Amino acid sequence: MGEEKKDGIIEAALKLFEEQGYHQTKVSDIVRAAGVAQGTFYLYFQSKEDLFRSIAKSCLEEISGTLKKGPVDGLNDNEVFYQMIKSCLTIYYHNKTILRIIYRNGVASQEIADISEAFYNDMMLIIKQCLLESGEYPDYSEQQLEITAYAKIGMVELVAYQWFVVRNCGPEHIDCIAQTITGMGNGCKTGLPGVNGA
Amino acid sequence: MGEEKKDGIIEAALKLFEEQGYHQTKVSDIVRAAGVAQGTFYLYFQSKEDLFRSIAKSCLEEISGTLKKGPVDGLNDNEVFYQMIKSCLTIYYHNKTILRIIYRNGVASQEIADISEAFYNDMMLIIKQCLLESGEYPDYSEQQLEITAYAKIGMVELVAYQWFVVRNCGPEHIDCIAQTITGMGNGCKTGLPGVNGA
Amino acid sequence: MGEEKKDGIIEAALKLFEEQGYHQTKVSDIVRAAGVAQGTFYLYFQSKEDLFRSIAKSCLEEISGTLKKGPVDGLNDNEVFYQMIKSCLTIYYHNKTILRIIYRNGVASQEIADISEAFYNDMMLIIKQCLLESGEYPDYSEQQLEITAYAKIGMVELVAYQWFVVRNCGPEHIDCIAQTITGMGNGCKTGLPGVNGA
Amino acid sequence: MGEEKKDGIIEAALKLFEEQGYHQTKVSDIVRAAGVAQGTFYLYFQSKEDLFRSIAKSCLEEISGTLKKGPVDGLNDNEVFYQMIKSCLTIYYHNKTILRIIYRNGVASQEIADISEAFYNDMMLIIKQCLLESGEYPDYSEQQLEITAYAKIGMVELVAYQWFVVRNCGPEHIDCIAQTITGMGNGCKTGLPGVNGA
DNA sequence: GATGAATGAGTATTCATTCAT
DNA sequence: CATGAATGAATACTCATTCAT
């Protein structure tokens, strides 16, 4: 069935976009890697940009969708904030491929500016709701909650990029990173890779 | 003297990179905007990428250099953390052009990956030093301080992008944003633009 | 039976060739319009060009065949020349689709050059014979008769194209046009659409 | 100077369009024949179609412009009609290249439909004026004069195509052809090439 | 007969870069 | 220093045709 070919193209593209970035990756590279003919590409995607958008959309929606569904791994104790950060980190860990692609190609790159914008807005709304429910910011205005939400997103995103992508950390360090970011817990003084992966 | 031409090219490029991104901006666009001939470009820059790197390097070094020199605007009371965040926000505010360029083209875009990496490392070291001096994280290991430093950077960066670039906020809101992010102060409940610029 | 499909393809192609021309019409357009599968096309035609040739041939042969059979609509009084012109016009009127296709795609277009050449030769021979029988050109050489024949064809063809196709005139004007071209009769001073269809 | 290159491209294109037709002629063929680089083509023309239109426009305007200026070769005796036909034939003879291109690619081909339409309208107006001045059609309405004008054009065009292009006749036969078409004069019974160039 | 997914050769067009003036 | 005409390698995309089902 044709969906196999389509999936092969997506898979190949994902790999190449991650390795070389969107602009360096040629359609000819993708089809060669996917083992299909040049024309087959255009059977499933209108253009290279269409493919990129399609990939970015589904990946980013998966991220926000996962976060929306509630804490990952069934975590739900009383430390709401900590759990939220940990959930985010976990989700980012599982989506580091798209994280790398987005960071390499621009959060607001021409090609996916709208998709990216929608994603950040979604994320912000989810976090904002979470902040409201936590009751930790009783006096904050809407705008202040939004600022705080974006602050959390930025925090998690850059740390996730630096540790999961650049330093290639495994999932066993998620707890430690979450504790460090939130200032909760005191474990994990050692064992995390430093700047140069040491 | 020729430096005028060079500056004109840089200025034009900065504007175009910000507006359309690096890949959409053609050398021909730049020289037209700068009012010089096609060949003149290559008297001052080896390639389009060379120009981009040159711009990115000087802008990013200016940012980290400014932060290194100490609090902007002579601010230096005892709330070290608050001051640091405020300094960062102020610097980002004054460099929103490069902030937008970086966000549009990718933090780790092929062309400036090394420059960008060096910048983030610099920023991290500065913040780490700041955190050490603040004495707030007495028990943190090197790695934990680094994580915390990156968390601060990510926080400030995304918020700065969202409010200064996307919502086009003026400098009068820096205080308010800094207070919100740090949880210090309680002013500014109103007056900040929301998601839709309202 | 399959002939239905074949006819459907021919009909769809005729319509599309007329509307958009041969080169702008894709096989995929034709099969979509005919409601058959891509592969079905090649059950009945060897190639897109084969279809075009097939259509052109049958249409053009119908035109020359009709003219050869004698005056259309049983007209046969003594004004041989007038009748011939009128017959031609009538036939062209009933074949304006192919007339438009030929005009849009070139009398001697690569694809049907031979068919077109044969058609014009046929037409010329028929008209020449007619001229001979009319006795109006007793002293003309073979070549002169041929020139005269082609002159008649060119005359009728361009006028038919301009009035039947461009100005979309109905059959009620055939008489008028024939009288005007031949200089016979004096009716129809009015009622014909002008350049701008007025 | 650059105009040399531009002229070289036009010249090469004219030759190739005539020989192979517009669609069979590739930009790469043109630049190779003109001895310039692929990119040079786009320095002077926006596209292949732009070049075709440009060529068609200037050639067709030259034809109608020449006819408008008055009888070719200083011919101006009292036989107005004969002179007009002869002028037309002479002009077509000198422009047989474009005549062939137009006939091979379609009088109303997508690419130059508007240019071609304007040309025929121009020609018609010129001929109509000529018919008026000749005083031969005192009773004809506007529409009748237009029909007559188009009839003349069609007559001359097809004969010119058949004898100058297909049979490759020289200019020495113009007189003979004009006499035959108009029915004036009685010379030239022999010497003209027949259908098969005999 | 009928299908339509797959093919891949073919081509117009772009644009960073060069270099003679 | 400055120019801008010329370059040509590079690439996304098209579409007639095939063939396994």
Short mmCIF file of N, CA and C (backbone and C1' of nucleotides) in Angstrom, two decimals, chain A residues 20-32 38 41-42 47-49, chain B residues 23, chain D residues 28 38 42, chain E residues 9-15, chain F residues 8-13:
data_model
loop_
_atom_site.label_atom_id
_atom_site.label_comp_id
_atom_site.label_asym_id
_atom_site.label_seq_id
_atom_site.Cartn_x
_atom_site.Cartn_y
_atom_site.Cartn_z
N GLN A 20 20.99 17.49 8.60
CA GLN A 20 21.58 18.54 7.76
C GLN A 20 20.77 19.82 7.73
N GLY A 21 19.60 19.78 8.31
CA GLY A 21 18.76 20.97 8.23
C GLY A 21 17.89 20.94 6.98
N TYR A 22 16.84 21.74 7.01
CA TYR A 22 15.86 21.76 5.93
C TYR A 22 16.46 22.23 4.61
N HIS A 23 17.19 23.33 4.65
CA HIS A 23 17.68 23.90 3.40
C HIS A 23 18.78 23.07 2.73
N GLN A 24 19.55 22.41 3.52
CA GLN A 24 20.63 21.61 2.92
C GLN A 24 20.08 20.30 2.36
N THR A 25 18.92 19.90 2.83
CA THR A 25 18.37 18.63 2.38
C THR A 25 17.61 18.81 1.07
N LYS A 26 18.05 18.11 0.06
CA LYS A 26 17.42 18.21 -1.25
C LYS A 26 16.37 17.13 -1.40
N VAL A 27 15.38 17.39 -2.21
CA VAL A 27 14.35 16.39 -2.46
C VAL A 27 15.00 15.11 -2.99
N SER A 28 16.04 15.29 -3.78
CA SER A 28 16.72 14.12 -4.32
C SER A 28 17.38 13.30 -3.21
N ASP A 29 17.87 13.97 -2.18
CA ASP A 29 18.43 13.24 -1.03
C ASP A 29 17.35 12.40 -0.36
N ILE A 30 16.21 13.03 -0.18
CA ILE A 30 15.11 12.36 0.53
C ILE A 30 14.65 11.11 -0.22
N VAL A 31 14.40 11.28 -1.51
CA VAL A 31 13.89 10.11 -2.26
C VAL A 31 14.94 9.01 -2.36
N ARG A 32 16.19 9.41 -2.46
CA ARG A 32 17.24 8.39 -2.50
C ARG A 32 17.25 7.62 -1.18
N GLN A 38 11.73 9.99 -7.76
CA GLN A 38 11.52 11.43 -7.62
C GLN A 38 10.02 11.77 -7.67
N PHE A 41 7.59 11.23 -4.63
CA PHE A 41 7.55 12.27 -3.61
C PHE A 41 6.34 13.18 -3.81
N TYR A 42 6.13 13.56 -5.05
CA TYR A 42 5.07 14.51 -5.36
C TYR A 42 3.68 13.88 -5.43
N SER A 47 5.05 19.78 -2.18
CA SER A 47 6.36 20.41 -2.33
C SER A 47 7.22 20.02 -1.14
N LYS A 48 8.46 20.40 -1.20
CA LYS A 48 9.35 20.12 -0.09
C LYS A 48 8.85 20.84 1.16
N GLU A 49 8.40 22.06 0.96
CA GLU A 49 7.89 22.82 2.09
C GLU A 49 6.66 22.16 2.69
N HIS B 23 17.78 32.80 4.26
CA HIS B 23 17.67 32.09 2.99
C HIS B 23 16.84 32.82 1.95
N SER D 28 17.87 25.52 -23.36
CA SER D 28 19.26 25.07 -23.47
C SER D 28 19.70 25.03 -24.94
N GLN D 38 23.49 29.76 -19.80
CA GLN D 38 22.10 29.59 -19.42
C GLN D 38 21.56 30.84 -18.71
N TYR D 42 18.29 34.70 -19.05
CA TYR D 42 17.36 35.33 -18.11
C TYR D 42 17.76 36.75 -17.73
P DA E 9 16.29 8.01 -15.74
"O5'" DA E 9 16.20 8.56 -17.23
"C5'" DA E 9 15.15 8.11 -18.08
"C4'" DA E 9 14.46 9.30 -18.75
"C3'" DA E 9 15.42 10.38 -19.26
"O3'" DA E 9 14.90 10.86 -20.50
"C1'" DA E 9 13.93 11.35 -17.71
P DG E 10 15.71 11.97 -21.27
"O5'" DG E 10 14.90 13.32 -20.98
"C5'" DG E 10 13.48 13.31 -21.12
"C4'" DG E 10 12.94 14.66 -20.73
"C3'" DG E 10 13.82 15.84 -21.16
"O3'" DG E 10 12.97 16.88 -21.64
"C1'" DG E 10 13.46 15.94 -18.84
P DT E 11 13.67 18.08 -22.40
"O5'" DT E 11 12.85 19.31 -21.80
"C5'" DT E 11 12.53 19.25 -20.41
"C4'" DT E 11 12.28 20.65 -19.91
"C3'" DT E 11 13.26 21.70 -20.42
"O3'" DT E 11 12.64 22.97 -20.26
"C1'" DT E 11 13.68 21.33 -18.14
P DA E 12 13.05 24.19 -21.14
"O5'" DA E 12 12.46 25.34 -20.21
"C5'" DA E 12 11.13 25.22 -19.71
"C4'" DA E 12 11.03 25.85 -18.35
"C3'" DA E 12 11.50 27.30 -18.31
"O3'" DA E 12 10.62 28.02 -17.44
"C1'" DA E 12 12.86 25.98 -16.86
P DT E 13 10.74 29.58 -17.36
"O5'" DT E 13 11.68 29.77 -16.11
"C5'" DT E 13 11.30 29.13 -14.87
"C4'" DT E 13 12.42 29.23 -13.87
"C3'" DT E 13 13.07 30.61 -13.74
"O3'" DT E 13 12.78 31.07 -12.44
"C1'" DT E 13 14.68 28.87 -13.69
P DT E 14 13.28 32.49 -11.97
"O5'" DT E 14 14.39 32.10 -10.90
"C5'" DT E 14 14.13 31.02 -10.02
"C4'" DT E 14 15.35 30.79 -9.17
"C3'" DT E 14 15.99 32.07 -8.63
"O3'" DT E 14 16.27 31.84 -7.27
"C1'" DT E 14 17.62 30.79 -9.77
P DC E 15 16.40 33.04 -6.26
"O5'" DC E 15 17.96 33.07 -6.00
"C5'" DC E 15 18.67 31.83 -5.98
"C4'" DC E 15 20.16 32.10 -5.99
"C3'" DC E 15 20.56 33.53 -5.59
"O3'" DC E 15 21.76 33.45 -4.88
"C1'" DC E 15 21.41 33.05 -7.70
P DG F 8 30.39 29.25 -18.14
"O5'" DG F 8 29.74 28.16 -17.18
"C5'" DG F 8 30.15 28.09 -15.82
"C4'" DG F 8 29.11 27.33 -15.02
"C3'" DG F 8 28.39 26.21 -15.80
"O3'" DG F 8 28.08 25.17 -14.90
"C1'" DG F 8 26.82 27.69 -14.98
P DA F 9 28.97 23.88 -14.98
"O5'" DA F 9 28.93 23.40 -13.46
"C5'" DA F 9 29.45 24.27 -12.44
"C4'" DA F 9 28.49 24.33 -11.25
"C3'" DA F 9 27.87 22.97 -10.89
"O3'" DA F 9 27.80 22.89 -9.47
"C1'" DA F 9 26.14 24.53 -11.39
P DA F 10 27.23 21.57 -8.81
"O5'" DA F 10 25.81 22.04 -8.27
"C5'" DA F 10 25.67 23.34 -7.73
"C4'" DA F 10 24.21 23.58 -7.41
"C3'" DA F 10 23.44 22.30 -7.00
"O3'" DA F 10 22.53 22.65 -5.97
"C1'" DA F 10 22.39 23.28 -8.86
P DT F 11 21.86 21.46 -5.18
"O5'" DT F 11 20.35 21.94 -5.11
"C5'" DT F 11 19.85 22.71 -6.18
"C4'" DT F 11 18.34 22.68 -6.19
"C3'" DT F 11 17.71 21.35 -5.82
"O3'" DT F 11 16.39 21.61 -5.39
"C1'" DT F 11 17.34 21.75 -8.10
P DA F 12 15.68 20.69 -4.35
"O5'" DA F 12 14.19 21.21 -4.54
"C5'" DA F 12 13.94 22.61 -4.60
"C4'" DA F 12 12.82 22.90 -5.58
"C3'" DA F 12 11.57 22.07 -5.36
"O3'" DA F 12 10.45 22.92 -5.61
"C1'" DA F 12 12.45 21.60 -7.51
P DC F 13 9.00 22.44 -5.19
"O5'" DC F 13 8.42 21.87 -6.55
"C5'" DC F 13 8.51 22.70 -7.72
"C4'" DC F 13 8.28 21.88 -8.94
"C3'" DC F 13 7.07 20.93 -8.89
"O3'" DC F 13 6.10 21.46 -9.78
"C1'" DC F 13 8.94 19.95 -9.97
#
